[in-house]
PDB file of C-alpha atoms in Angstrom:
ATOM      1  CA  MET A   1       0.002  -0.003   0.009  1.00 91.00           C
ATOM      2  CA  VAL A   2       2.758   2.473   0.973  1.00 96.00           C
ATOM      3  CA  ALA A   3       4.680   1.558  -2.173  1.00 96.00           C
ATOM      4  CA  ASN A   4       1.677   2.198  -4.399  1.00 97.00           C
ATOM      5  CA  ILE A   5       1.078   5.576  -2.791  1.00 97.00           C
ATOM      6  CA  LEU A   6       4.723   6.544  -3.361  1.00 98.00           C
ATOM      7  CA  ILE A   7       4.575   5.264  -6.950  1.00 98.00           C
ATOM      8  CA  GLY A   8       1.441   7.331  -7.482  1.00 98.00           C
ATOM      9  CA  LEU A   9       3.270  10.393  -6.182  1.00 98.00           C
ATOM     10  CA  VAL A  10       6.205   9.724  -8.514  1.00 98.00           C
ATOM     11  CA  ALA A  11       3.706   9.450 -11.399  1.00 98.00           C
ATOM     12  CA  LEU A  12       2.070  12.741 -10.388  1.00 98.00           C
ATOM     13  CA  LEU A  13       5.463  14.448 -10.248  1.00 97.00           C
ATOM     14  CA  HIS A  14       6.131  13.316 -13.783  1.00 98.00           C
ATOM     15  CA  VAL A  15       2.743  14.556 -14.936  1.00 98.00           C
ATOM     16  CA  TYR A  16       3.813  17.944 -13.567  1.00 97.00           C
ATOM     17  CA  PHE A  17       7.232  17.699 -15.265  1.00 96.00           C
ATOM     18  CA  MET A  18       5.474  16.837 -18.505  1.00 97.00           C
ATOM     19  CA  TYR A  19       3.219  19.891 -18.137  1.00 98.00           C
ATOM     20  CA  LEU A  20       6.199  22.136 -17.379  1.00 97.00           C
ATOM     21  CA  GLU A  21       8.163  20.885 -20.393  1.00 97.00           C
ATOM     22  CA  MET A  22       5.380  20.526 -22.939  1.00 97.00           C
ATOM     23  CA  VAL A  23       3.052  23.410 -22.056  1.00 97.00           C
ATOM     24  CA  VAL A  24       4.772  26.172 -20.091  1.00 97.00           C
ATOM     25  CA  TRP A  25       8.463  25.738 -20.989  1.00 97.00           C
ATOM     26  CA  ASP A  26       8.701  29.271 -22.451  1.00 97.00           C
ATOM     27  CA  LYS A  27       6.058  30.821 -20.183  1.00 97.00           C
ATOM     28  CA  PRO A  28       6.766  32.560 -16.833  1.00 97.00           C
ATOM     29  CA  LEU A  29       6.256  29.370 -14.769  1.00 97.00           C
ATOM     30  CA  GLY A  30       8.605  27.353 -16.970  1.00 96.00           C
ATOM     31  CA  LEU A  31      11.209  30.122 -17.104  1.00 97.00           C
ATOM     32  CA  LYS A  32      11.163  30.444 -13.319  1.00 96.00           C
ATOM     33  CA  THR A  33      11.117  26.717 -12.586  1.00 95.00           C
ATOM     34  CA  PHE A  34      14.010  25.894 -14.897  1.00 93.00           C
ATOM     35  CA  ARG A  35      15.789  29.222 -14.445  1.00 94.00           C
ATOM     36  CA  LEU A  36      15.804  29.894 -18.177  1.00 95.00           C
ATOM     37  CA  THR A  37      16.108  33.009 -20.255  1.00 96.00           C
ATOM     38  CA  GLN A  38      13.292  33.636 -22.719  1.00 97.00           C
ATOM     39  CA  GLU A  39      15.801  33.344 -25.565  1.00 97.00           C
ATOM     40  CA  PHE A  40      17.040  29.930 -24.443  1.00 97.00           C
ATOM     41  CA  ALA A  41      13.531  28.661 -23.752  1.00 97.00           C
ATOM     42  CA  SER A  42      12.336  29.719 -27.195  1.00 96.00           C
ATOM     43  CA  ALA A  43      15.327  28.102 -28.883  1.00 97.00           C
ATOM     44  CA  SER A  44      14.984  24.828 -26.928  1.00 97.00           C
ATOM     45  CA  LYS A  45      11.183  24.506 -26.962  1.00 97.00           C
ATOM     46  CA  GLY A  46      11.242  21.524 -29.326  1.00 96.00           C
ATOM     47  CA  LEU A  47      13.736  19.684 -27.152  1.00 96.00           C
ATOM     48  CA  ALA A  48      11.633  20.345 -24.063  1.00 97.00           C
ATOM     49  CA  LEU A  49       8.528  19.037 -25.857  1.00 97.00           C
ATOM     50  CA  ASN A  50      10.357  15.793 -26.600  1.00 96.00           C
ATOM     51  CA  GLN A  51      11.628  15.566 -23.046  1.00 94.00           C
ATOM     52  CA  GLY A  52       8.111  16.092 -21.709  1.00 96.00           C
ATOM     53  CA  LEU A  53       6.878  13.268 -23.915  1.00 97.00           C
ATOM     54  CA  TYR A  54       9.393  10.899 -22.308  1.00 95.00           C
ATOM     55  CA  ASN A  55       8.101  11.921 -18.911  1.00 96.00           C
ATOM     56  CA  GLY A  56       4.643  11.005 -20.156  1.00 97.00           C
ATOM     57  CA  PHE A  57       5.914   7.538 -21.059  1.00 97.00           C
ATOM     58  CA  LEU A  58       7.252   7.124 -17.504  1.00 97.00           C
ATOM     59  CA  VAL A  59       3.828   8.129 -16.157  1.00 98.00           C
ATOM     60  CA  ALA A  60       2.103   5.624 -18.460  1.00 98.00           C
ATOM     61  CA  GLY A  61       4.382   2.815 -17.298  1.00 98.00           C
ATOM     62  CA  LEU A  62       3.919   3.601 -13.610  1.00 98.00           C
ATOM     63  CA  ILE A  63       0.128   3.801 -13.989  1.00 98.00           C
ATOM     64  CA  TRP A  64       0.142   0.540 -15.949  1.00 98.00           C
ATOM     65  CA  GLY A  65       2.034  -1.130 -13.122  1.00 98.00           C
ATOM     66  CA  LEU A  66      -0.385   0.271 -10.534  1.00 98.00           C
ATOM     67  CA  TRP A  67      -3.369  -0.816 -12.610  1.00 98.00           C
ATOM     68  CA  LEU A  68      -2.059  -4.388 -12.662  1.00 98.00           C
ATOM     69  CA  GLY A  69      -1.797  -4.472  -8.874  1.00 95.00           C
ATOM     70  CA  GLU A  70       0.421  -7.267  -7.519  1.00 94.00           C
ATOM     71  CA  ALA A  71       0.922  -8.606 -11.045  1.00 97.00           C
ATOM     72  CA  GLY A  72       2.537  -5.272 -11.977  1.00 97.00           C
ATOM     73  CA  PHE A  73       5.499  -5.616  -9.618  1.00 97.00           C
ATOM     74  CA  ALA A  74       8.109  -5.997 -12.388  1.00 97.00           C
ATOM     75  CA  ILE A  75       6.612  -3.156 -14.433  1.00 98.00           C
ATOM     76  CA  LYS A  76       6.591  -0.810 -11.432  1.00 98.00           C
ATOM     77  CA  ALA A  77      10.172  -1.778 -10.595  1.00 98.00           C
ATOM     78  CA  PHE A  78      11.321  -1.278 -14.207  1.00 98.00           C
ATOM     79  CA  PHE A  79       9.766   2.153 -14.598  1.00 98.00           C
ATOM     80  CA  LEU A  80      10.954   3.314 -11.174  1.00 98.00           C
ATOM     81  CA  GLY A  81      14.425   2.181 -12.270  1.00 98.00           C
ATOM     82  CA  CYS A  82      14.068   4.298 -15.395  1.00 98.00           C
ATOM     83  CA  VAL A  83      13.102   7.315 -13.290  1.00 98.00           C
ATOM     84  CA  ILE A  84      16.071   6.740 -10.993  1.00 98.00           C
ATOM     85  CA  VAL A  85      18.501   6.538 -13.932  1.00 97.00           C
ATOM     86  CA  ALA A  86      16.968   9.694 -15.449  1.00 96.00           C
ATOM     87  CA  GLY A  87      17.365  11.431 -12.099  1.00 96.00           C
ATOM     88  CA  ILE A  88      20.996  10.386 -11.801  1.00 97.00           C
ATOM     89  CA  VAL A  89      21.855  11.483 -15.334  1.00 97.00           C
ATOM     90  CA  GLY A  90      20.008  14.784 -14.926  1.00 94.00           C
ATOM     91  CA  GLY A  91      21.662  15.372 -11.572  1.00 96.00           C
ATOM     92  CA  LEU A  92      25.130  14.761 -12.984  1.00 97.00           C
ATOM     93  CA  SER A  93      24.705  16.516 -16.325  1.00 95.00           C
ATOM     94  CA  VAL A  94      22.382  19.441 -15.610  1.00 91.00           C
ATOM     95  CA  ASN A  95      21.703  20.229 -11.955  1.00 91.00           C
ATOM     96  CA  ARG A  96      21.893  18.312  -8.670  1.00 94.00           C
ATOM     97  CA  ARG A  97      18.322  19.386  -7.886  1.00 93.00           C
ATOM     98  CA  ILE A  98      17.080  17.025 -10.619  1.00 94.00           C
ATOM     99  CA  PHE A  99      18.351  14.033  -8.707  1.00 96.00           C
ATOM    100  CA  ILE A 100      16.793  15.293  -5.485  1.00 97.00           C
ATOM    101  CA  VAL A 101      13.398  16.088  -7.032  1.00 95.00           C
ATOM    102  CA  GLN A 102      13.209  13.142  -9.446  1.00 96.00           C
ATOM    103  CA  GLY A 103      15.554  10.431  -8.256  1.00 96.00           C
ATOM    104  CA  VAL A 104      15.041  10.446  -4.507  1.00 97.00           C
ATOM    105  CA  PRO A 105      11.252   9.954  -4.603  1.00 98.00           C
ATOM    106  CA  ALA A 106      11.696   7.077  -7.067  1.00 98.00           C
ATOM    107  CA  ILE A 107      14.371   5.484  -4.854  1.00 98.00           C
ATOM    108  CA  LEU A 108      12.007   5.693  -1.872  1.00 98.00           C
ATOM    109  CA  ALA A 109       9.172   4.181  -3.914  1.00 98.00           C
ATOM    110  CA  LEU A 110      11.398   1.363  -5.177  1.00 98.00           C
ATOM    111  CA  ALA A 111      12.617   0.671  -1.656  1.00 97.00           C
ATOM    112  CA  ALA A 112       9.046   0.511  -0.403  1.00 97.00           C
ATOM    113  CA  LEU A 113       8.068  -1.757  -3.300  1.00 97.00           C
ATOM    114  CA  THR A 114      10.884  -4.206  -2.727  1.00 95.00           C
ATOM    115  CA  LEU A 115      11.262  -4.099   1.049  1.00 93.00           C
ATOM    116  CA  LEU A 116       7.745  -3.746   2.385  1.00 75.00           C
TER     117      LEU A 116
END
């Protein structure tokens, strides 16, 4: 139960990331959240759209695993692993905050899934 709640929260975070990247990347909320200039945001809008789409795939996988219940254990573990790797790469290549905001919740969810 705890694991599924944490997985749901990870999925909701990624819905929000998807919204930030696909909808408001070059708007005030996106500029503030990602600390971007308008010029950079406008130039990179296509890349952000693609990145947001990948976050949507993570959401779809996590929801699929939740929908399957106990039978979705491997799916939930796989997609949480994907989120953790994305958080590590983002934390190392862009900003440490990415690992904290994206990776840590997924690590906690995976720990709850496997240990509880």
